[in-house]
Structure formats: structure tokens, C-alpha cells
PDB file of C-alpha atoms in Angstrom:
ATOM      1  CA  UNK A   1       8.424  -5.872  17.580  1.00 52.00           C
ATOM      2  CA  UNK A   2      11.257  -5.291  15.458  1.00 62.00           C
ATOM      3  CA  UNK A   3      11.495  -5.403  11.374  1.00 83.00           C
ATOM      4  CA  UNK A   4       9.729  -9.043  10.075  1.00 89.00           C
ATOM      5  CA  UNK A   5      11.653 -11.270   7.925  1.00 92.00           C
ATOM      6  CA  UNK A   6       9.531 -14.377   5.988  1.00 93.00           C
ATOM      7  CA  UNK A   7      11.091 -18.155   7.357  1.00 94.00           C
ATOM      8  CA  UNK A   8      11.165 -20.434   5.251  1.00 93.00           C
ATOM      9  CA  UNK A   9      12.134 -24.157   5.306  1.00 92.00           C
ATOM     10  CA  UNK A  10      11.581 -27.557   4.121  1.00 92.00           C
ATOM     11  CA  UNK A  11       8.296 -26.532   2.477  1.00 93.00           C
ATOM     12  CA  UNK A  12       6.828 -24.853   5.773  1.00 96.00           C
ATOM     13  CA  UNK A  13       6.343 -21.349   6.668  1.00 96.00           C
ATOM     14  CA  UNK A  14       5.893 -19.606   9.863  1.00 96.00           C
ATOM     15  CA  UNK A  15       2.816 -17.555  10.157  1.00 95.00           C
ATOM     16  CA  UNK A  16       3.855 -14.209  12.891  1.00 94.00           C
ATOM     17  CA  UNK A  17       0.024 -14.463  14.142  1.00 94.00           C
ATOM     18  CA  UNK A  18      -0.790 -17.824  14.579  1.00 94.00           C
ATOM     19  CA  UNK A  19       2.908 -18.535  15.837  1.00 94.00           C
ATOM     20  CA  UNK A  20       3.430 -21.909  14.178  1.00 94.00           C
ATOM     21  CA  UNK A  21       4.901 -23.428  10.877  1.00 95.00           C
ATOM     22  CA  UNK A  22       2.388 -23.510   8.249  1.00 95.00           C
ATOM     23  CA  UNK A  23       2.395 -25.196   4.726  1.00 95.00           C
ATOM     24  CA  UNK A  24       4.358 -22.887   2.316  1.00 94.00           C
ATOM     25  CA  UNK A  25       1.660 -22.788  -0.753  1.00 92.00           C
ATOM     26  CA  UNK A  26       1.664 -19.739  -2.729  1.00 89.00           C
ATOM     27  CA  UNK A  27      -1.441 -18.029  -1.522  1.00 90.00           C
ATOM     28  CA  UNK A  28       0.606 -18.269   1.974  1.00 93.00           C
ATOM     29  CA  UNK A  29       3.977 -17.095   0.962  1.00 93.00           C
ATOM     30  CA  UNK A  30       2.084 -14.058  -0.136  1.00 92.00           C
ATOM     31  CA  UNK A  31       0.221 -13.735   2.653  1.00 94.00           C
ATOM     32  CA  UNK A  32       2.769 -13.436   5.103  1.00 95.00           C
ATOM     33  CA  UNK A  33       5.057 -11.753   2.759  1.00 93.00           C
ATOM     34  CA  UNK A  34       2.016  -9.134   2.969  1.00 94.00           C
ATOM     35  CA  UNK A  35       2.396  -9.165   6.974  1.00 95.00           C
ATOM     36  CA  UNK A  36       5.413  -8.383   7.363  1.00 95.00           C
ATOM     37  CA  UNK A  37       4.746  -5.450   4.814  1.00 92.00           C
ATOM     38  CA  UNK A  38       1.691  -4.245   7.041  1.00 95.00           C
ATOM     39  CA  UNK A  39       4.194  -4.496   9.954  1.00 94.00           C
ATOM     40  CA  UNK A  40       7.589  -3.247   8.708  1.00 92.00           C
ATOM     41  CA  UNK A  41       5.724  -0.298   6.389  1.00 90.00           C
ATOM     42  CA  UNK A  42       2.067   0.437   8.239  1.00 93.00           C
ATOM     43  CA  UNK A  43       3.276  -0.061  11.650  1.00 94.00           C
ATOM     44  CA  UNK A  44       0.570  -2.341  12.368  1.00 96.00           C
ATOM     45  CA  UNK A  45       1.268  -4.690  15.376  1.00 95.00           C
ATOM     46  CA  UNK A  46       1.030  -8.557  15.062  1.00 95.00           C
ATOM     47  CA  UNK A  47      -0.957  -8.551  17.976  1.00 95.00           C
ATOM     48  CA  UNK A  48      -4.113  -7.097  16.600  1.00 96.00           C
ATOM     49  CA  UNK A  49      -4.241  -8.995  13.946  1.00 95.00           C
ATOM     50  CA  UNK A  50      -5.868 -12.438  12.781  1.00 93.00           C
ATOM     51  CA  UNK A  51      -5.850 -14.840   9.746  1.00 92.00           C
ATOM     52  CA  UNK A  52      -8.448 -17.206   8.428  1.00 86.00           C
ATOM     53  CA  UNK A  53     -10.956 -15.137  10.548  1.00 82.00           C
ATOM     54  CA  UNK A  54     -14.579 -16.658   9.819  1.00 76.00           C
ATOM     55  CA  UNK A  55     -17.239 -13.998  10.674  1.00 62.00           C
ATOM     56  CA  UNK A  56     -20.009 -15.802  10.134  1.00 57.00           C
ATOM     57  CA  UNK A  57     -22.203 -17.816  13.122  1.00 44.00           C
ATOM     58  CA  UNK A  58     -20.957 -21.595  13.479  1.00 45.00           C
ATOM     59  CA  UNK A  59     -24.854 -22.778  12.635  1.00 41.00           C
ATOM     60  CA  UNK A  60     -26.054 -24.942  10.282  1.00 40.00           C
ATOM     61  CA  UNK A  61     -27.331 -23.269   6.990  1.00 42.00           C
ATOM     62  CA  UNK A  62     -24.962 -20.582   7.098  1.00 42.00           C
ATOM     63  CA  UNK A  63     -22.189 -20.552   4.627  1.00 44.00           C
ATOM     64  CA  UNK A  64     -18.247 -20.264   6.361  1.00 51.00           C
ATOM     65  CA  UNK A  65     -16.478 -17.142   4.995  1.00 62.00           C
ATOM     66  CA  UNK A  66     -12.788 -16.826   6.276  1.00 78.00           C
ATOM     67  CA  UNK A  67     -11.148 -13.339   5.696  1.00 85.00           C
ATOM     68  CA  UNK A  68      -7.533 -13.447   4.757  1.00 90.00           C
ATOM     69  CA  UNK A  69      -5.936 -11.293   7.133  1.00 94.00           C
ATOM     70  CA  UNK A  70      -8.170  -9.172   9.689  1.00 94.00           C
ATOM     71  CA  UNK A  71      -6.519  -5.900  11.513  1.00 95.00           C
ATOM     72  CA  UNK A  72      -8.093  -4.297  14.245  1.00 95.00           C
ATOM     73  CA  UNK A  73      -7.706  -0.847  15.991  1.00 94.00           C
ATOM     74  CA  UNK A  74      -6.627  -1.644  19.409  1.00 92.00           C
ATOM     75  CA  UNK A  75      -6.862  -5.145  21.666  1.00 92.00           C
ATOM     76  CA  UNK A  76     -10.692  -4.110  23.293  1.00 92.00           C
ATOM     77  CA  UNK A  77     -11.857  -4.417  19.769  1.00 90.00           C
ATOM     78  CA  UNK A  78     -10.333  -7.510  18.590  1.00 90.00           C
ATOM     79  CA  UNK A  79     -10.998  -9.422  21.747  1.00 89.00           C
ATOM     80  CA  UNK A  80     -14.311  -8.532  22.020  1.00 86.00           C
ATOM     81  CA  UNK A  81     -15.228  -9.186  18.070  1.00 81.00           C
ATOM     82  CA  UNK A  82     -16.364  -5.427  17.337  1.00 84.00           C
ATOM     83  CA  UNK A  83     -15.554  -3.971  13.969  1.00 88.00           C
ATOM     84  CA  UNK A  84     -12.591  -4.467  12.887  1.00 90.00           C
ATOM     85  CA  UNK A  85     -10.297  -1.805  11.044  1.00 94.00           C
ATOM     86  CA  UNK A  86      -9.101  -3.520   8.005  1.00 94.00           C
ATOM     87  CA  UNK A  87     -10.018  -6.408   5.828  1.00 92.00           C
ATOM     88  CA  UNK A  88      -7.276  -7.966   3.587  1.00 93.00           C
ATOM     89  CA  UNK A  89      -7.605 -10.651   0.623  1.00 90.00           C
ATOM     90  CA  UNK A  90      -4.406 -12.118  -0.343  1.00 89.00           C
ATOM     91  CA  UNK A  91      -3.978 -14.041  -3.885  1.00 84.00           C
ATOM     92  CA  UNK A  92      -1.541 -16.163  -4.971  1.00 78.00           C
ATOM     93  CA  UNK A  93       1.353 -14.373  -7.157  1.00 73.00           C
ATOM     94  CA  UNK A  94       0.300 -15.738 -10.535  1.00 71.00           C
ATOM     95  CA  UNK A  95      -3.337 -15.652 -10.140  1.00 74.00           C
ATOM     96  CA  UNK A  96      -4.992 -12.179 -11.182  1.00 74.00           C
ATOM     97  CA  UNK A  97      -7.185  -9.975  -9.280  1.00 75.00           C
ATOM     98  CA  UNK A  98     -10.481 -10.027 -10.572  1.00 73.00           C
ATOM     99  CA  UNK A  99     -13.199  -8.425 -10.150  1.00 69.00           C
ATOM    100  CA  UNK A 100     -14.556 -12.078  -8.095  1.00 71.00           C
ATOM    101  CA  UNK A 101     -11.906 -11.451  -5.871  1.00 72.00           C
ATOM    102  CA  UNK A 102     -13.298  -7.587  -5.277  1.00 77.00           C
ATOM    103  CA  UNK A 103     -16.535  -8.693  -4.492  1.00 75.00           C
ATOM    104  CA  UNK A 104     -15.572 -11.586  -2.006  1.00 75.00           C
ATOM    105  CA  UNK A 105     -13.111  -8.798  -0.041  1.00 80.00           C
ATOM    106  CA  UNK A 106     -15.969  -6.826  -0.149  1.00 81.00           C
ATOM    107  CA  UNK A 107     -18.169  -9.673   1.371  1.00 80.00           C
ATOM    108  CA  UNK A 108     -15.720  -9.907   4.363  1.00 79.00           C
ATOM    109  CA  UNK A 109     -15.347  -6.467   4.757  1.00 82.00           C
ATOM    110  CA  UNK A 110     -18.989  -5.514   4.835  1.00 80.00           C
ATOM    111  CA  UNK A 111     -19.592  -8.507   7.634  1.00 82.00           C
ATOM    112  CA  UNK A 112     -16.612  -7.076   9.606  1.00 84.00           C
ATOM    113  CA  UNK A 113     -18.066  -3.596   9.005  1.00 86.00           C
ATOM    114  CA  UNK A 114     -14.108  -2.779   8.213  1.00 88.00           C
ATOM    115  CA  UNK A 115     -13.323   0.912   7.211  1.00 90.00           C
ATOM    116  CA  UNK A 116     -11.043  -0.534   4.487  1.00 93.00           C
ATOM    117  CA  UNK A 117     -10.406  -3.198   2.322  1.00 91.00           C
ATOM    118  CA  UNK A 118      -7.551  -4.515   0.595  1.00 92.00           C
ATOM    119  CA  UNK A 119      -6.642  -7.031  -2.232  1.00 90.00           C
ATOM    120  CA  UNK A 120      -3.471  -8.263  -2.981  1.00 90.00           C
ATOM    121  CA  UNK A 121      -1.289 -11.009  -4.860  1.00 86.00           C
ATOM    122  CA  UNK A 122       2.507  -9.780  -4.643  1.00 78.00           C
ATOM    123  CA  UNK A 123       2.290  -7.993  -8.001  1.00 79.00           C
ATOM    124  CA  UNK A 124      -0.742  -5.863  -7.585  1.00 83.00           C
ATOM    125  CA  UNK A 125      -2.588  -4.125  -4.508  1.00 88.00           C
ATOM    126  CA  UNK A 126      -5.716  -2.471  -4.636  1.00 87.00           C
ATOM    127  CA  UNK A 127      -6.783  -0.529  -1.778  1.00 91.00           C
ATOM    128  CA  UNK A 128     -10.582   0.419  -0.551  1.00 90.00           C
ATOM    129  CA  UNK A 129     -12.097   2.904   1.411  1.00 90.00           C
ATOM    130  CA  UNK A 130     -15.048   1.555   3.013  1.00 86.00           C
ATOM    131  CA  UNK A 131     -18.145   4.272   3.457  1.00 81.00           C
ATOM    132  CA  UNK A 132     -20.127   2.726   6.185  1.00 71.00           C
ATOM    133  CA  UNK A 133     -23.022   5.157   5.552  1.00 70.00           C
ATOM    134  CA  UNK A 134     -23.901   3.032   2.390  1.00 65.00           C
ATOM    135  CA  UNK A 135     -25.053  -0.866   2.463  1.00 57.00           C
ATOM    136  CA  UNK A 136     -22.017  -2.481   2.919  1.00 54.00           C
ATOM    137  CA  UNK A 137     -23.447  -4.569   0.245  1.00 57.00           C
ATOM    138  CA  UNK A 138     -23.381  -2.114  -2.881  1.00 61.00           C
ATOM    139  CA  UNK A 139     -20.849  -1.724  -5.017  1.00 64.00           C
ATOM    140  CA  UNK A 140     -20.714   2.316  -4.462  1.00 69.00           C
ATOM    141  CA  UNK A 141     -19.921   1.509  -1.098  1.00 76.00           C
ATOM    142  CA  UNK A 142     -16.160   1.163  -2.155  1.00 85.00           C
ATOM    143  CA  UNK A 143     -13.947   3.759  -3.796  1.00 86.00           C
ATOM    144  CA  UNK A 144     -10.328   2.575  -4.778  1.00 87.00           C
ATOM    145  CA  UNK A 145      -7.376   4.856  -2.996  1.00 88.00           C
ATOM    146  CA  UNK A 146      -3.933   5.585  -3.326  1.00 86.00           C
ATOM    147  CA  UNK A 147      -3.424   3.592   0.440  1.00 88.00           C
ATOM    148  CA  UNK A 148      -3.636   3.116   3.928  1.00 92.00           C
ATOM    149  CA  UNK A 149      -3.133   5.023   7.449  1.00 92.00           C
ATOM    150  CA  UNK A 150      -0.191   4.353   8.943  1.00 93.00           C
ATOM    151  CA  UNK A 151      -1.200   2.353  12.570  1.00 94.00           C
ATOM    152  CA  UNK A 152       0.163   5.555  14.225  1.00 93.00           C
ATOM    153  CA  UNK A 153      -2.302   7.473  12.676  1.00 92.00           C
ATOM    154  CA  UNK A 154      -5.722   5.429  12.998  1.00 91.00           C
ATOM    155  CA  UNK A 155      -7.038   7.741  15.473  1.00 91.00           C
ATOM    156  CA  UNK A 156      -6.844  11.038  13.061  1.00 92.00           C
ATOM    157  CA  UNK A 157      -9.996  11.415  11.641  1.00 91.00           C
ATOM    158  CA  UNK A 158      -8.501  14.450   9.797  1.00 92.00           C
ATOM    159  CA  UNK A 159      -5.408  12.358   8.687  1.00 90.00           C
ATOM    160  CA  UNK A 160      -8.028   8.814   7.670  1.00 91.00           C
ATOM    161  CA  UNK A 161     -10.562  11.444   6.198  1.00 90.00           C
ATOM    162  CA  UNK A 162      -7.925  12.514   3.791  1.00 88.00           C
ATOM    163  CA  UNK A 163      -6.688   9.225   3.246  1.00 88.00           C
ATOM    164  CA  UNK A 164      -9.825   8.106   1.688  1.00 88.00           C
ATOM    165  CA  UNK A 165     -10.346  11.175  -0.252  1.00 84.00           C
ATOM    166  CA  UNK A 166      -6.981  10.511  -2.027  1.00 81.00           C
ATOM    167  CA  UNK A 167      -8.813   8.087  -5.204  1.00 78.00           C
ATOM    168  CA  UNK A 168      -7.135   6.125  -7.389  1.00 66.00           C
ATOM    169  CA  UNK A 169      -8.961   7.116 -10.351  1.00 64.00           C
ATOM    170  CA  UNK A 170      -7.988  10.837 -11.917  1.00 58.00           C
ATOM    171  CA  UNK A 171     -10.235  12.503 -14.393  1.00 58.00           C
ATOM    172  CA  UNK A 172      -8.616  14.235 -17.561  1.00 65.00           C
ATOM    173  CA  UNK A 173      -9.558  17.603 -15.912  1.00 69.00           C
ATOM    174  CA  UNK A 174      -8.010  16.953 -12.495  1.00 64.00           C
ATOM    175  CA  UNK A 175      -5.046  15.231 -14.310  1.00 68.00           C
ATOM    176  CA  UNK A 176      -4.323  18.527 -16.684  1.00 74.00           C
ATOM    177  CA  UNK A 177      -5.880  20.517 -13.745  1.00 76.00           C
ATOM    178  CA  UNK A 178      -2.897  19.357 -11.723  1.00 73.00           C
ATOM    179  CA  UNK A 179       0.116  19.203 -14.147  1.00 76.00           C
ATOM    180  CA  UNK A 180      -0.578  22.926 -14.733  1.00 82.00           C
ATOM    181  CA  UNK A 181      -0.381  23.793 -11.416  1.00 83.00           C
ATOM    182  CA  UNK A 182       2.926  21.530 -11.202  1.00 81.00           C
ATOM    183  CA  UNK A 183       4.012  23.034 -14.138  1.00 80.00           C
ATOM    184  CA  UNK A 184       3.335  27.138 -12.808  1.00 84.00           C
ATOM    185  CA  UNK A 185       5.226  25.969  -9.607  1.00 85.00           C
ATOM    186  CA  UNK A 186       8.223  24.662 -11.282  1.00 83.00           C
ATOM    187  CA  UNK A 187       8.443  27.816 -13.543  1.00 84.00           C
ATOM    188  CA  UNK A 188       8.014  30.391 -11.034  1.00 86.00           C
ATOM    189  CA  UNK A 189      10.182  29.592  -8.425  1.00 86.00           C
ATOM    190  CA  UNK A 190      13.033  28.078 -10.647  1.00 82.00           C
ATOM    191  CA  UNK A 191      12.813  30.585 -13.325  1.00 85.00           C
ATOM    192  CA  UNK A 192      12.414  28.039 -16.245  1.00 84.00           C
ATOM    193  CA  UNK A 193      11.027  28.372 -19.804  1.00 87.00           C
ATOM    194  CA  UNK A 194       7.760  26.997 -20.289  1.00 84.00           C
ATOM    195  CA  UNK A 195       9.642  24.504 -21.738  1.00 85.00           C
ATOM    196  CA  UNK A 196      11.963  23.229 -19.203  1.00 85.00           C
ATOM    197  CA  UNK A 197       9.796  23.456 -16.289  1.00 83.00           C
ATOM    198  CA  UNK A 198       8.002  20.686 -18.966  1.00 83.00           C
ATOM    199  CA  UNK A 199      10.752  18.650 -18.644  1.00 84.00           C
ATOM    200  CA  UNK A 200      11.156  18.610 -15.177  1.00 84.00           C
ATOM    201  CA  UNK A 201       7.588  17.342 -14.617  1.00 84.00           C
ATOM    202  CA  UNK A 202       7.961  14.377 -17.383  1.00 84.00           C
ATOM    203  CA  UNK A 203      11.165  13.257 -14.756  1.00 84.00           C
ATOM    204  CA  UNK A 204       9.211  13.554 -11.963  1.00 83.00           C
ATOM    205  CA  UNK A 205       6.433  11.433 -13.214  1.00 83.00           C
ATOM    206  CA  UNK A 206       8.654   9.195 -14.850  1.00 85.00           C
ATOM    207  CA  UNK A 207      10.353   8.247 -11.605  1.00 85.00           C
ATOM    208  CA  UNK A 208       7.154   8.295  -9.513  1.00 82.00           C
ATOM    209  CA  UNK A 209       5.759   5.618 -12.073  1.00 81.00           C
ATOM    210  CA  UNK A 210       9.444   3.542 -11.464  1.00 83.00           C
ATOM    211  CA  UNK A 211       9.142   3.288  -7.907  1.00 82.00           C
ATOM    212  CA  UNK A 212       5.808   2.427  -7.919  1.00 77.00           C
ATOM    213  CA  UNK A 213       5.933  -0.430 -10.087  1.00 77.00           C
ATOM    214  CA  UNK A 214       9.176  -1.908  -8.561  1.00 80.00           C
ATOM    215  CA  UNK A 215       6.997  -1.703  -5.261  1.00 73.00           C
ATOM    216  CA  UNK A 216       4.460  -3.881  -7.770  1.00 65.00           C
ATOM    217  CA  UNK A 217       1.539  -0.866  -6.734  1.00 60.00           C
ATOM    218  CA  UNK A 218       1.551  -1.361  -2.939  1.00 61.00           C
ATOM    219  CA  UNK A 219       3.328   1.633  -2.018  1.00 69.00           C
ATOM    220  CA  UNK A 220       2.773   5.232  -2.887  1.00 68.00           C
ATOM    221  CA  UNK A 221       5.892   7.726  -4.133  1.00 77.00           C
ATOM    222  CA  UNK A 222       4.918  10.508  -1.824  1.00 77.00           C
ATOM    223  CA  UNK A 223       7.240  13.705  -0.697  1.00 78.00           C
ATOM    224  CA  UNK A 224       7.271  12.243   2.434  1.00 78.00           C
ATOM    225  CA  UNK A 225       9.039   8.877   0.944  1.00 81.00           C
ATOM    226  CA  UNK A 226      11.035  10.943  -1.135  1.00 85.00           C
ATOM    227  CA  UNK A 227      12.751  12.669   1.746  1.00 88.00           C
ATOM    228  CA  UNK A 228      13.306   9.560   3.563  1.00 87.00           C
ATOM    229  CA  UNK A 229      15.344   7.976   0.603  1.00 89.00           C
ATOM    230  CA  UNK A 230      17.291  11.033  -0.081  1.00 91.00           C
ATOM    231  CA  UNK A 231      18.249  11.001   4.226  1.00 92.00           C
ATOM    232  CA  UNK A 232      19.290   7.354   3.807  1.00 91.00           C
ATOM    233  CA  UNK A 233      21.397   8.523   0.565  1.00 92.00           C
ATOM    234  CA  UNK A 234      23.080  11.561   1.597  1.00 93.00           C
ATOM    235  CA  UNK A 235      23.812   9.565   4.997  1.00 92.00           C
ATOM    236  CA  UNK A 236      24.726   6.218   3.521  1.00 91.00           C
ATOM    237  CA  UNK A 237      25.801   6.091   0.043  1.00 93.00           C
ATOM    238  CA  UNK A 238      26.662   9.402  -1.432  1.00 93.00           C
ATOM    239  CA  UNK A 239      29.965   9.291   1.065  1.00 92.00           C
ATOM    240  CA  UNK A 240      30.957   6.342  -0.717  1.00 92.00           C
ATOM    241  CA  UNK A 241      30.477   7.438  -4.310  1.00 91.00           C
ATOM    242  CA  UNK A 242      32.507  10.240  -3.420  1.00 91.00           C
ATOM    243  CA  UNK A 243      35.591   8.776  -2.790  1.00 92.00           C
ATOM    244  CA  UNK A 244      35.113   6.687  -6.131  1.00 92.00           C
ATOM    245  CA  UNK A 245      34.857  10.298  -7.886  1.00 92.00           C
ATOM    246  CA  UNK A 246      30.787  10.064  -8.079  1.00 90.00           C
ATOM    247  CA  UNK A 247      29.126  12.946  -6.455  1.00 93.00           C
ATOM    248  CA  UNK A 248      25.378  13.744  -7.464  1.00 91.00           C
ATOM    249  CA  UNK A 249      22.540  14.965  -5.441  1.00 91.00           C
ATOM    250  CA  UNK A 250      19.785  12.130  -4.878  1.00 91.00           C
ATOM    251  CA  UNK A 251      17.123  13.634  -7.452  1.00 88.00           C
ATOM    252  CA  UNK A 252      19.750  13.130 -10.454  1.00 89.00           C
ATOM    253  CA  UNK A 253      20.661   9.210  -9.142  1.00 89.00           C
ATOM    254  CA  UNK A 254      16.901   8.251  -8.739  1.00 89.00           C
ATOM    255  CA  UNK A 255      16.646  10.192 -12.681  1.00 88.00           C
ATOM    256  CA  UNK A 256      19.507   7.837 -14.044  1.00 88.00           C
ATOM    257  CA  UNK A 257      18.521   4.882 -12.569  1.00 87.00           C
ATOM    258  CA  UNK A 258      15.143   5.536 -14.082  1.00 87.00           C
ATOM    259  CA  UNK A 259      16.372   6.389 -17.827  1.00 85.00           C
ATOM    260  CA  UNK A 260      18.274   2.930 -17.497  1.00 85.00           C
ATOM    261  CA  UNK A 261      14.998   1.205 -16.673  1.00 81.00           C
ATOM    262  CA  UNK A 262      12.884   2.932 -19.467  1.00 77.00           C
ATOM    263  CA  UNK A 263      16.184   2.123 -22.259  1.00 77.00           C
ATOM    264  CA  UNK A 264      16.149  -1.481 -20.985  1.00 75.00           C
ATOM    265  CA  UNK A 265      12.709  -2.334 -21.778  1.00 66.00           C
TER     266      UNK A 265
END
């Protein structure tokens, strides 16, 4: 399937799973807004995934749960009802995530015995690594990460082992721990003052903390990211700025665009 676009129109919305037009509330806009993300960014196919997915037996003293969105490792898995991969919460925009909201995600995901979790409402999005070797029922039993695999990498171990060792939360010591080794890096190889290599760390995090907030946390500034917008850049738009006398290397754009954001607030 090619990139996902929302549609819209005359109050209805059209949900990619469940193929029909649904009522456009705001919990749904952002829900599907959120598919297409897990689609277009993750690489996660429409076809192993499902929404309003109640886990719970259809019997008579047992209270209906219905996850969000539900996204499964391969077709075997989803079709028989096995465990599924990830477990997603969606919010509308203006409602905050609260710490309610954690511990209902964590409901489904502990049911669906889902690796990890995420919560989300268009402005903020909280990923979860799930370790099953705990009760799924514990609080401990979910550390908040930096993201998700990719789809094309859900079979890594190596690659999702990582993934869930990347936490959200950095002590002081690892924080200094790492901004000296930055910092060393930077001077060494470019031959900077102490004080210069400085300054090219406080532009680096600078811009990391731009892009991530203009992607409202649901999307990482990695390398990797990094190399794909300066690709699109050199191949797309640095031609043009050329011939209008403009002609700057992506690092120094993504800089100036970021000291306009910081001088505008």
C-alpha cells in the first residue's frame, strides 16, 4: 500500500482498517491521523491491524475493554488471536494524557500480552516497552522509550532489544556522561577550542529539540533521519536556492530555521 492520506467529508471519516466512513469526532480524527503515521513512518501494514479490538470473553460479568488500535506481527497471529505486537491508545487532541490513560493502555496491553504500548493524542506520544517477564499488571512492567521498530525490523531481536533499551528518562550522570563524550568528539576530530566544540553541541541539541516538538514527540531526531533530510535537500531544494544566489549546506539551513523559531517565541 502506498503513502495514507486522512478523507474527510461531510462530518465522516474513513477508517483504512475497517474500510468504511466513520463519524469524524476528535478521538477519531486522531486515531486515524495516527494510522496513517504507523503506516507511512513504521511501515506497518493495514492488514495486520485492528481497531476497537475487545479482548475480553463476551460473558456476562466480565467488563468490555476495547483497545484503540491493535498491531500484530504477521497474519497467523492476528487471525488466530495470539499476542499481538503493539497496543495503541489514542486521545482526543485537547484532552491530556494522564496518568488514567497510562494505566488503561496498560490494561489492554497486558490482556493482549503486547511487547509495546503506546499513548497518543496528536500533541504528545508516549511510547512503552512491555517486559513480559514481569506481571503485566505492575507498574515496573513498563519503561517509557524513545520509539518503536520499524515493521521491517520486528523480527531483530538485536535491533527490538535495543529499541527498548533506548529510555526516555536520562539521569544527570548519563546526560553530562554523554555531552562530554559529544563534546571530546567534536574537539578532536574538528580541531576546536573547548569552547567552540561547546557551541556546536548547544546547535545540535537545539535543533534536535525543534524537530522533535514540530513532530509534537512522536518521532525521534536520529542520524539516520538526519541523513534522509539532508538527501531530500541536496536533491530537491538546494538546486533551487542556488539559482536565487542561496547556497548553504543542510546543517546551517536546519540551524537558521531553528534560531528563527527560538527568536519568535
Amino acid at each position: 500500500m502506498g503513502t495514507l492520506e486522512i478523507r474527510k467529508s461531510n462530518g465522516k471519516i474513513y477508517s483504512f482498517i475497517r474500510q468504511k466512513d466513520l463519524v469524524c469526532t476528535p478521538e477519531e480524527e486522531v486515531r486515524q491521523n495516527f494510522i496513517c503515521k504507523l503506516v507511512n513512518d513504521f511501515g506497518y501494514p493495514i492488514e495486520l491491524m485492528a481497531e476497537e479490538y475487545s479482548p475480553d470473553l463476551k460473558t456476562r460479568g466480565v467488563r468490555s475493554t476495547r483497545a484503540d488500535i491493535v498491531i500484530y506481527e504477521n497474519e497467523e497471529k492476528k487471525n488466530n488471536d495470539y499476542n499481538a505486537f503493539i497496543v495503541v491508545e489514542c486521545k482526543a487532541e485537547e484532552v491530556k494524557i494522564r496518568l488514567e490513560d497510562f494505566y488503561q493502555g496498560a490494561e489492554y496491553a497486558a490482556k493482549l500480552r503486547a511487547q509495546f504500548l503506546i499513548l497518543h493524542n496528536s500533541k504528545e506520544t508516549h511510547f512503552y516497552a512491555v517486559d513480559m517477564e514481569k506481571a503485566p499488571n505492575k507498574r515496573d512492567a513498563f519503561t517509557q522509550i524513545v520509539t518503536i521498530p520499524h515493521y521491517d525490523d520486528i523480527l531483530d531481536k538485536k535491533k527490538i532489544d535495543a529499541i527498548k533499551k533506548q529510555t526516555k528518562a536520562f539521569t544527570r550522570e548519563e546526560f553530562t556522561k554523554m555531552l562530554r563524550t559529544c563534546h571530546n568528539i567534536i574537539r578532536n576530530n574538528d580541531k576546536l577550542s573547548p569552547e567552540a566544540a561547546f557551541d556546536e553541541i548547544s546547535k545540535i541539541l537545539f535543533m534536535k529539540i525543534r524537530y522533535e516538538r514540530d513532530k509534537n514527540g512522536s518521532e525521534v531526531f536520529t542520524l539516520k533521519k538526519y541523513k534522509q533530510l539532508e538527501e531530500d535537500y541536496e536533491k530537491y531544494t538546494r538546486p533551487t536556492l542556488k539559482r536565487q544566489g542561496v547556497d548553504l549546506p543542510y546543517m546551517q539551513i536546519m540551524f537558521n530555521d531553528t534560531k528563527d523559531m527560538i527568536s519568535s517565541n
